[in-house]
XYZ file of C-alpha atoms in Angstrom:
641
model
C -0.716 42.177 -131.515
C 0.610 45.641 -130.756
C 1.278 48.153 -133.529
C 4.973 48.082 -132.722
C 5.107 44.299 -133.045
C 3.177 44.428 -136.313
C 5.902 46.369 -138.116
C 8.668 44.006 -136.989
C 9.276 41.093 -139.382
C 8.291 37.706 -137.958
C 11.813 36.239 -138.062
C 13.107 39.264 -136.142
C 10.304 38.927 -133.563
C 11.364 35.308 -133.072
C 14.953 36.450 -132.502
C 13.807 39.062 -129.973
C 11.685 36.463 -128.185
C 14.571 33.975 -128.089
C 16.908 36.670 -126.747
C 14.430 37.465 -123.973
C 14.123 33.771 -123.074
C 17.901 33.360 -123.085
C 18.231 36.403 -120.806
C 15.625 34.965 -118.451
C 17.422 31.617 -118.460
C 20.643 33.356 -117.416
C 18.876 34.727 -114.352
C 17.217 31.488 -113.254
C 18.939 28.469 -114.779
C 22.654 29.234 -114.567
C 22.982 30.824 -111.126
C 24.197 27.654 -109.413
C 26.759 26.502 -111.986
C 27.722 30.130 -112.621
C 28.797 30.700 -109.013
C 30.780 27.437 -108.748
C 34.103 29.243 -109.519
C 33.786 30.866 -106.093
C 34.787 27.684 -104.295
C 35.587 24.843 -106.729
C 39.326 25.278 -107.380
C 39.934 26.489 -103.842
C 38.488 23.185 -102.632
C 40.590 21.141 -105.077
C 43.902 22.643 -103.939
C 43.108 22.871 -100.232
C 41.897 19.268 -99.821
C 43.382 17.496 -96.827
C 45.386 14.306 -97.191
C 45.978 13.803 -100.925
C 46.625 17.471 -101.688
C 47.040 18.580 -105.277
C 50.369 20.374 -105.716
C 50.796 23.757 -107.348
C 53.265 22.367 -109.875
C 52.751 23.034 -113.579
C 51.791 19.417 -114.316
C 49.207 19.291 -111.495
C 47.656 22.668 -112.280
C 47.444 21.911 -115.995
C 45.960 18.503 -115.172
C 43.315 19.966 -112.857
C 42.263 22.707 -115.289
C 42.096 20.150 -118.097
C 39.925 17.872 -115.931
C 37.654 20.808 -115.108
C 37.242 21.765 -118.768
C 36.537 18.236 -119.969
C 34.222 17.507 -117.053
C 32.074 20.501 -117.980
C 32.301 19.577 -121.663
C 31.314 15.909 -121.277
C 28.744 16.121 -118.481
C 27.082 19.489 -119.036
C 27.565 20.228 -122.733
C 27.390 16.795 -124.341
C 25.393 14.677 -121.888
C 22.795 17.199 -120.711
C 22.559 20.105 -123.170
C 22.908 17.975 -126.312
C 21.305 14.675 -125.254
C 19.329 14.486 -121.994
C 17.477 17.771 -122.569
C 15.847 16.096 -125.584
C 13.889 13.913 -123.139
C 11.006 16.197 -122.190
C 7.536 15.493 -120.863
C 5.289 17.886 -122.789
C 8.086 20.428 -122.724
C 8.938 19.925 -119.043
C 12.291 18.592 -117.879
C 13.912 17.463 -114.655
C 13.977 14.217 -112.746
C 10.209 14.280 -112.062
C 9.616 14.466 -115.816
C 11.882 11.433 -116.305
C 9.960 9.524 -113.625
C 6.681 10.338 -115.403
C 8.146 9.132 -118.720
C 9.411 5.890 -117.169
C 5.944 5.269 -115.696
C 4.544 5.202 -119.243
C 7.183 2.768 -120.526
C 6.408 -0.913 -121.087
C 9.093 -2.892 -119.269
C 8.954 -6.685 -119.299
C 10.561 -7.375 -115.933
C 7.910 -6.608 -113.260
C 10.462 -5.457 -110.674
C 12.285 -3.077 -113.016
C 9.796 -0.214 -113.191
C 9.237 0.063 -109.384
C 13.011 -0.054 -108.900
C 13.558 2.714 -111.468
C 10.825 4.874 -109.940
C 12.331 4.341 -106.468
C 15.738 5.358 -107.851
C 14.147 8.453 -109.385
C 12.528 9.335 -106.074
C 15.908 8.981 -104.373
C 17.189 11.482 -106.930
C 14.317 13.792 -105.975
C 15.309 13.393 -102.327
C 18.928 14.224 -103.164
C 17.667 17.298 -105.016
C 16.126 18.516 -101.752
C 19.489 17.871 -100.092
C 21.053 19.977 -102.836
C 18.470 22.670 -102.066
C 19.741 22.740 -98.498
C 23.463 22.847 -99.311
C 23.474 25.226 -102.316
C 22.297 28.377 -100.489
C 24.632 27.658 -97.580
C 27.818 27.046 -99.575
C 27.131 29.679 -102.255
C 26.360 32.613 -99.978
C 29.095 31.656 -97.509
C 31.648 31.475 -100.345
C 30.698 34.959 -101.498
C 30.806 36.465 -98.003
C 34.153 34.729 -97.369
C 35.632 37.187 -99.865
C 35.760 39.603 -96.932
C 38.657 37.600 -95.488
C 40.705 38.350 -98.610
C 40.192 42.058 -98.022
C 40.674 41.825 -94.262
C 41.725 38.535 -92.601
C 40.281 39.749 -89.283
C 36.781 39.683 -90.833
C 36.656 35.879 -90.564
C 34.428 35.977 -87.473
C 31.813 37.964 -89.408
C 31.368 35.418 -92.205
C 28.863 33.151 -90.450
C 26.676 35.956 -88.936
C 26.530 37.856 -92.259
C 25.753 34.632 -94.149
C 22.898 33.804 -91.753
C 21.519 37.353 -92.088
C 21.580 37.214 -95.910
C 19.937 33.776 -95.943
C 17.263 34.865 -93.483
C 16.324 37.752 -95.741
C 16.282 35.412 -98.750
C 13.841 32.965 -97.149
C 11.646 35.715 -95.688
C 10.981 37.235 -99.124
C 10.062 33.881 -100.698
C 6.365 34.392 -99.924
C 6.340 37.439 -102.202
C 7.538 35.337 -105.140
C 10.200 36.185 -107.718
C 7.917 38.211 -109.958
C 9.038 41.626 -108.697
C 12.773 40.967 -108.867
C 12.798 38.408 -111.689
C 13.444 41.041 -114.355
C 16.663 42.010 -112.607
C 18.049 38.463 -112.391
C 19.023 38.130 -116.060
C 20.925 41.425 -116.400
C 22.737 40.863 -113.083
C 23.887 37.414 -114.196
C 25.003 38.813 -117.571
C 27.197 41.277 -115.655
C 28.442 38.441 -113.449
C 29.461 36.184 -116.343
C 31.065 39.032 -118.293
C 33.065 40.162 -115.247
C 34.346 36.709 -114.258
C 35.177 35.891 -117.886
C 37.014 39.198 -118.326
C 38.992 38.633 -115.106
C 40.136 35.251 -116.370
C 40.981 36.639 -119.806
C 43.114 39.468 -118.371
C 45.090 36.950 -116.323
C 45.553 34.717 -119.372
C 46.909 37.623 -121.424
C 49.887 37.678 -119.035
C 50.564 33.984 -119.621
C 48.854 32.268 -122.549
C 50.515 28.933 -121.779
C 47.440 27.919 -119.780
C 45.556 27.545 -123.073
C 47.370 24.222 -123.416
C 45.257 22.909 -120.534
C 42.343 22.568 -122.963
C 44.081 19.536 -124.450
C 42.705 16.301 -122.932
C 46.216 14.840 -122.797
C 46.970 16.892 -119.654
C 43.933 15.420 -117.878
C 44.920 11.887 -118.911
C 48.573 12.346 -117.823
C 47.536 13.829 -114.476
C 45.091 11.002 -113.842
C 47.537 8.225 -114.759
C 50.624 9.620 -113.041
C 48.815 10.654 -109.824
C 46.071 8.044 -109.568
C 45.257 8.446 -105.874
C 45.564 12.250 -105.894
C 43.534 12.682 -109.085
C 40.812 10.335 -107.812
C 40.426 12.397 -104.644
C 40.558 15.586 -106.730
C 37.541 14.379 -108.741
C 35.482 14.706 -105.563
C 36.124 18.455 -105.628
C 36.204 18.949 -109.393
C 32.593 17.773 -109.517
C 31.700 21.046 -107.781
C 32.273 22.779 -111.136
C 29.108 21.133 -112.500
C 26.757 21.864 -109.608
C 23.508 23.177 -111.007
C 23.521 20.888 -114.064
C 20.155 19.470 -112.976
C 18.760 23.035 -113.055
C 19.546 23.267 -116.778
C 17.223 20.322 -117.317
C 14.648 20.997 -114.598
C 13.941 24.565 -115.755
C 13.597 23.613 -119.420
C 9.819 24.014 -119.232
C 10.140 27.690 -118.322
C 12.498 28.741 -121.114
C 12.756 25.900 -123.620
C 15.792 23.947 -124.769
C 16.845 26.369 -127.565
C 17.079 29.385 -125.226
C 19.021 27.471 -122.575
C 21.378 26.020 -125.195
C 22.084 29.418 -126.731
C 22.781 31.025 -123.357
C 25.112 28.149 -122.462
C 27.151 28.107 -125.662
C 27.283 31.866 -126.272
C 28.033 33.161 -122.760
C 28.092 30.760 -119.819
C 30.429 28.023 -121.084
C 33.059 30.430 -122.555
C 33.175 32.710 -119.508
C 33.352 29.817 -117.035
C 36.215 28.310 -119.045
C 38.086 31.621 -119.089
C 37.652 32.090 -115.346
C 38.854 28.607 -114.416
C 41.855 28.965 -116.726
C 42.590 32.389 -115.235
C 42.502 30.941 -111.716
C 44.856 28.172 -112.822
C 47.269 30.707 -114.312
C 47.159 32.755 -111.098
C 47.941 29.692 -108.961
C 50.995 28.963 -111.109
C 52.171 32.577 -110.749
C 51.370 32.795 -107.013
C 50.967 29.411 -105.290
C 49.706 31.184 -102.150
C 46.610 32.179 -104.164
C 45.096 28.737 -103.452
C 43.699 30.329 -100.278
C 41.062 32.036 -102.454
C 41.979 32.067 -106.163
C 38.639 33.520 -107.280
C 38.802 36.817 -105.377
C 42.584 37.115 -105.715
C 42.070 37.094 -109.478
C 40.809 40.684 -109.095
C 42.875 43.772 -108.189
C 42.546 45.006 -104.610
C 40.324 47.949 -105.550
C 37.796 45.601 -107.199
C 37.532 43.059 -104.398
C 34.858 44.832 -102.317
C 32.587 45.367 -105.371
C 33.151 41.697 -106.279
C 32.097 40.549 -102.808
C 28.870 42.513 -103.272
C 28.317 41.213 -106.817
C 29.147 37.643 -105.759
C 26.700 37.837 -102.853
C 23.943 39.025 -105.192
C 24.796 36.275 -107.692
C 24.728 33.581 -105.003
C 21.396 34.853 -103.719
C 20.061 34.499 -107.263
C 21.556 30.984 -107.479
C 19.983 30.076 -104.151
C 16.648 31.542 -105.237
C 16.602 29.270 -108.279
C 17.282 26.145 -106.199
C 14.673 27.066 -103.579
C 12.067 27.792 -106.262
C 12.954 24.460 -107.859
C 12.326 22.717 -104.535
C 8.846 24.305 -104.404
C 8.110 23.112 -107.924
C 9.366 19.560 -107.296
C 7.322 19.343 -104.077
C 4.199 20.379 -105.982
C 4.825 17.778 -108.693
C 5.526 15.018 -106.134
C 2.312 15.893 -104.288
C 0.213 15.695 -107.443
C 1.785 12.358 -108.400
C 0.917 10.952 -104.967
C 4.385 10.703 -103.417
C 3.947 13.447 -100.820
C 0.977 14.507 -98.646
C -1.075 17.576 -99.476
C 0.680 20.806 -98.594
C -0.130 24.471 -99.017
C 1.038 25.648 -102.448
C 0.494 29.300 -103.301
C 0.779 30.882 -106.716
C 2.973 33.984 -106.520
C 2.326 35.197 -110.064
C -0.852 35.844 -111.999
C 0.830 35.013 -115.292
C 3.554 32.414 -114.598
C 2.119 29.096 -113.373
C 5.591 27.816 -112.460
C 6.077 30.480 -109.788
C 4.819 28.898 -106.579
C 5.523 29.136 -102.863
C 5.304 26.236 -100.388
C 5.560 27.565 -96.789
C 6.369 24.163 -95.234
C 9.194 23.515 -97.709
C 10.483 27.085 -97.376
C 10.841 27.077 -93.604
C 12.059 23.487 -93.493
C 14.834 24.435 -95.921
C 15.599 27.574 -93.908
C 16.153 25.633 -90.687
C 18.345 23.100 -92.513
C 20.382 25.759 -94.354
C 21.091 27.855 -91.246
C 21.947 24.677 -89.348
C 24.464 23.714 -92.042
C 26.094 27.160 -92.008
C 26.506 27.132 -88.228
C 27.560 23.471 -87.995
C 30.115 23.414 -90.827
C 31.360 26.987 -90.376
C 33.070 27.355 -93.778
C 32.404 26.790 -97.459
C 35.397 24.418 -97.685
C 33.852 22.149 -95.037
C 30.457 22.295 -96.762
C 32.033 21.249 -100.059
C 32.523 17.754 -98.635
C 28.779 17.408 -98.189
C 27.960 18.854 -101.590
C 29.451 16.439 -104.108
C 27.370 13.351 -103.284
C 24.067 15.192 -103.770
C 25.221 16.425 -107.183
C 26.748 13.179 -108.492
C 23.915 11.036 -107.133
C 21.243 13.069 -108.908
C 23.178 13.213 -112.198
C 23.799 9.441 -112.160
C 20.104 8.702 -111.617
C 19.184 11.169 -114.372
C 21.496 9.283 -116.738
C 20.031 5.862 -115.875
C 16.434 7.019 -116.345
C 17.358 8.773 -119.594
C 18.885 5.577 -121.001
C 15.654 3.729 -120.154
C 13.674 6.361 -122.048
C 16.034 6.096 -125.048
C 15.559 2.338 -125.234
C 11.930 1.836 -124.143
C 10.196 4.950 -125.502
C 12.423 6.103 -128.353
C 13.157 2.502 -129.437
C 16.811 3.234 -130.198
C 19.121 0.263 -130.949
C 20.607 -1.506 -127.966
C 24.167 -0.675 -129.072
C 23.345 3.052 -128.868
C 22.133 2.635 -125.278
C 25.220 0.598 -124.356
C 27.547 3.165 -125.917
C 25.878 6.041 -124.078
C 25.853 4.049 -120.849
C 29.535 3.158 -121.076
C 30.585 6.770 -121.693
C 28.262 8.729 -119.424
C 27.786 6.229 -116.595
C 31.546 5.624 -116.401
C 32.149 9.349 -115.930
C 29.296 9.671 -113.416
C 30.415 6.561 -111.545
C 33.958 7.927 -111.193
C 32.695 11.154 -109.683
C 30.261 9.309 -107.424
C 32.969 6.932 -106.201
C 35.354 9.840 -105.548
C 32.720 11.553 -103.429
C 32.058 8.402 -101.428
C 35.407 9.058 -99.740
C 33.773 12.110 -98.155
C 31.035 10.192 -96.351
C 32.661 10.636 -92.939
C 33.528 14.296 -93.622
C 30.055 15.676 -94.267
C 28.981 13.522 -97.215
C 26.705 11.585 -94.852
C 24.336 14.555 -94.714
C 22.811 14.436 -98.235
C 22.754 10.634 -98.062
C 20.840 10.771 -94.771
C 18.457 13.377 -96.182
C 17.937 11.216 -99.271
C 17.206 8.046 -97.295
C 14.789 9.821 -94.941
C 12.871 11.579 -97.713
C 12.779 8.438 -99.887
C 11.350 6.458 -96.958
C 8.712 9.132 -96.389
C 7.705 9.283 -100.067
C 7.486 5.491 -100.506
C 5.607 5.121 -97.204
C 3.132 7.824 -98.113
C 2.519 6.428 -101.588
C 1.962 2.869 -100.347
C -0.300 3.942 -97.504
C -2.245 6.289 -99.765
C -2.938 3.535 -102.296
C -4.242 1.242 -99.519
C -6.393 3.912 -97.869
C -7.837 4.919 -101.242
C -8.777 1.286 -101.921
C -10.454 0.802 -98.523
C -12.281 4.092 -98.917
C -13.545 3.059 -102.360
C -14.972 -0.144 -100.861
C -16.792 1.829 -98.179
C -18.196 4.318 -100.666
C -19.549 1.680 -103.043
C -20.920 2.170 -106.553
C -22.165 5.652 -107.414
C -24.788 4.398 -109.862
C -26.126 1.859 -107.341
C -26.394 4.631 -104.770
C -28.300 6.889 -107.184
C -30.663 4.021 -108.006
C -31.260 3.574 -104.277
C -32.170 7.263 -103.927
C -34.696 6.916 -106.750
C -36.384 3.943 -105.044
C -36.509 5.772 -101.686
C -38.157 8.872 -103.126
C -40.110 10.679 -101.599
C -38.349 9.576 -98.376
C -35.341 11.632 -99.484
C -36.212 15.323 -99.314
C -34.795 17.953 -101.671
C -33.303 21.075 -100.101
C -32.542 24.278 -102.014
C -29.066 25.170 -103.260
C -26.094 23.571 -104.981
C -23.829 21.025 -103.294
C -20.396 20.122 -104.602
C -18.917 16.817 -103.400
C -15.262 15.963 -103.985
C -14.702 12.294 -104.761
C -11.475 10.362 -105.244
C -13.081 8.189 -107.924
C -15.689 8.745 -110.619
C -17.134 5.275 -109.950
C -17.869 5.595 -106.215
C -20.342 7.639 -104.165
C -18.700 10.277 -101.926
C -18.927 9.329 -98.259
C -20.161 12.826 -97.377
C -23.042 12.402 -99.819
C -23.924 8.967 -98.417
C -23.910 10.333 -94.864
C -26.129 13.293 -95.824
C -28.749 10.947 -97.259
C -28.412 8.334 -94.516
C -28.611 10.682 -91.529
C -30.678 13.606 -92.855
C -32.650 12.034 -95.731
C -31.840 15.122 -97.786
C -30.254 15.939 -101.096
C -29.648 19.345 -102.682
C -31.552 20.641 -105.681
C -28.354 20.646 -107.707
C -25.475 18.246 -107.011
C -22.019 18.231 -108.624
C -19.703 15.325 -107.884
C -16.158 16.306 -108.817
C -13.266 13.874 -109.315
C -9.758 15.100 -110.053
C -7.366 12.911 -112.019
C -3.703 13.841 -112.124
C -2.053 12.941 -115.421
C 1.608 12.185 -116.062
C 1.839 15.368 -118.134
C 2.835 18.659 -116.471
C -0.110 20.660 -117.847
C -3.498 19.924 -119.396
C -5.100 22.517 -121.739
C -8.503 23.890 -120.668
C -10.117 22.398 -123.779
C -9.084 18.878 -122.694
C -9.505 19.304 -118.967
C -13.175 18.497 -118.212
C -15.619 15.682 -118.850
C -19.268 16.250 -117.907
C -21.402 13.148 -117.223
C -25.157 13.525 -116.562
C -25.149 9.977 -115.105
C -28.633 9.241 -116.421
C -30.168 9.991 -113.017
C -33.933 10.359 -113.267
C -34.021 13.520 -111.193
C -31.678 15.200 -113.693
C -30.152 17.263 -110.903
C -26.990 15.230 -110.245
C -23.991 15.557 -112.540
C -20.499 14.086 -112.373
C -17.523 16.207 -113.400
C -14.110 14.693 -114.071
C -11.230 17.161 -114.132
C -7.887 16.143 -115.610
C -4.953 18.117 -114.231
C -1.271 18.009 -115.043
C 1.102 17.370 -112.175
C 2.140 21.058 -112.283
C -1.419 22.433 -112.482
C -3.081 24.020 -109.451
C -6.229 22.130 -108.259
C -8.468 25.204 -108.066
C -11.970 23.691 -107.747
C -14.030 26.944 -108.051
C -12.102 27.757 -111.236
C -12.806 24.266 -112.601
C -16.537 24.697 -111.918
C -16.552 28.065 -113.658
C -14.769 26.472 -116.606
C -17.411 23.710 -116.639
C -20.187 26.325 -116.885
C -18.459 27.753 -119.949
C -18.271 24.273 -121.463
C -21.914 23.245 -121.067
C -22.623 22.565 -117.369
C -26.263 23.261 -116.450
C -26.641 27.009 -115.865
C -28.999 26.240 -112.973
C -25.985 25.170 -110.918
C -25.064 28.120 -108.719
C -21.281 27.935 -108.524
C -20.959 31.307 -106.828
C -23.012 30.256 -103.788
C -22.407 26.489 -103.820
C -21.773 24.530 -100.626
C -18.726 22.244 -100.691
C -18.961 18.982 -98.736
C -15.804 16.987 -98.036
C -15.185 13.530 -96.600
C -12.269 13.329 -94.148
C -10.840 9.980 -93.065
C -8.839 9.976 -89.822
C -6.255 7.218 -90.297
C -4.898 5.498 -87.164
C -2.378 2.618 -86.857
C -3.452 -0.817 -85.693
C -5.236 -2.248 -88.729
C -4.448 -5.429 -90.671
C -2.502 -3.727 -93.490
C 0.853 -5.468 -94.063
C 3.246 -2.612 -93.352
C 5.741 -2.125 -90.524
C 4.205 -0.390 -87.522
C 6.793 2.407 -87.583
C 5.879 3.129 -91.213
C 2.188 3.148 -90.285
C 2.962 5.759 -87.648
C 4.815 7.848 -90.229
C 1.846 7.669 -92.597
C -0.670 8.559 -89.881
C 1.463 11.495 -88.715
C 1.771 12.798 -92.282
C -1.961 12.313 -92.854
C -2.891 14.283 -89.717
C -0.535 17.126 -90.648
C -1.435 17.306 -94.331
C -2.832 20.597 -95.548
C -6.567 20.943 -95.195
C -8.351 20.010 -98.445
C -10.170 23.341 -98.121
C -6.885 25.180 -98.684
C -5.408 22.647 -101.102
C -8.418 22.755 -103.448
C -8.814 26.553 -103.059
C -12.308 26.213 -101.550
C -14.111 29.094 -99.792
C -13.868 28.236 -96.079
C -17.203 29.866 -95.215
C -19.040 27.511 -97.594
C -17.171 24.260 -96.907
C -18.353 21.457 -94.590
C -16.266 18.417 -93.614
C -17.732 15.077 -92.512
C -15.277 12.755 -90.762
C -14.788 9.021 -90.252
C -11.997 6.751 -88.996
C -9.905 4.011 -90.623
C -7.382 1.667 -88.998
C -4.314 1.186 -91.185
């Protein structure tokens, strides 16, 4: 502890630490929902067909719906309830899937169905990761048209340029600019809240919109219009999943404090200010956010909004990297290159394949849709679909793991699922107007994840049969001695199971009749927890082999841990592994199975082709397990799926 920290009372240090976490949460967690005012109300009032009028009743009804949507879905459902469901401190839909996997559910079909639903939510999250950067940055840049209508042709090129820069810098990580995110977002929330407050001071009547009666009257008296409006109002809660998904980085208390003390009040003020402006000047529906500011402040606001949307996009892209890493470790996606971009923050990772795949999709969306209003049609389904699946999985956790009474689950389901279902149904009307995109992305990614998982389980089983029992193999080596020669050095074999003999090891003995002086067989088990402490990570088994030079090492990793094999071996030395094992100069021997279609496995041929294509293009295990390439040998074989 530093001398400065020592003189600060403990309770004050806790307050300082919580303030720092809350500031960090503002920069990472709230970027998406915090930039929703840029386009949400504009979309509500400019919707084609069932247009919402700029009458007092309609405007009051819309603002009331916005306020109570944020209150019920974000504040009550997520901040107060769902964020209590954590997996060793981690949140998000992958954490819910891991929790459901541990639940005991009587009906055999229920758990696979719930996991499949969760994976569809993961797939929709990737769709969200494609749409958020496109719509957010384009909405900010569109502020130029308020300043100069002739600048409309520049919106798409400038948006593409900003997004290109954003994706290019991803490989450097967020460590260098992360400290700036929080303060910038504090400025953003203060400015948009102040703008709304100044407008409200001219006409305080809009405060009445906080009463739920206006939302109810609007919904009942304009059933068709209000139902369509829900499809756009849902845009005010984009980024709700981020509140939950990033809980592991900042903790629930810090996120809750930032939400209640700054984000929720300033968002409410801004939406009410936009509503008041629309009543004063109905023409303001063309862009009520930027028109809320005086002319002299509009250029600075375009700059600030662009920075804020870049931060919002950064959070979603980083979240996509994290989710991809978790899905890979849980066996739902093939190995891919995952790089740590920080020496201190394990959650800061970079996945090149995900990054450039998102970039192509995002730029394609910007060019194809051409405006933020058009993109809004594609946005709602991704948001409502993910939130609905979150709610269903959470209710399962409440009943199966927390053992709450059935009436509590039914009450929560009736309230929250009814609200989510209304928003989801309203967005289904947009399927033909862009809503098909996130659905298509979700179906494709879900098919890939389920295909990979099923094929992986089968291939792992066949491989285990080929490898055979490890102890039987060691007994065979003992009976063949001295036919099997010992060569100097340390060999490290990676094995999928602690019970079977690595194929590379079998081949070395069968073809060369050799075995190294020191042999480490390493198996990695991925747990359903995000992280595993070093003290609980390793299990060393001497195997009882007569030669006393073969040891089995089982490493338990969380689904967010990095599978760094050299680091694991170094950790094993510190925890009692034989010092004669030369980790620094060890040779790593891997078994590679080339999977081809055409085998007897009961799976559609087109799915077999998908699996084989993914398998061939998976990241090399040398890179995935952080092995030194100059000391790694791969021995191959073939398997017909």
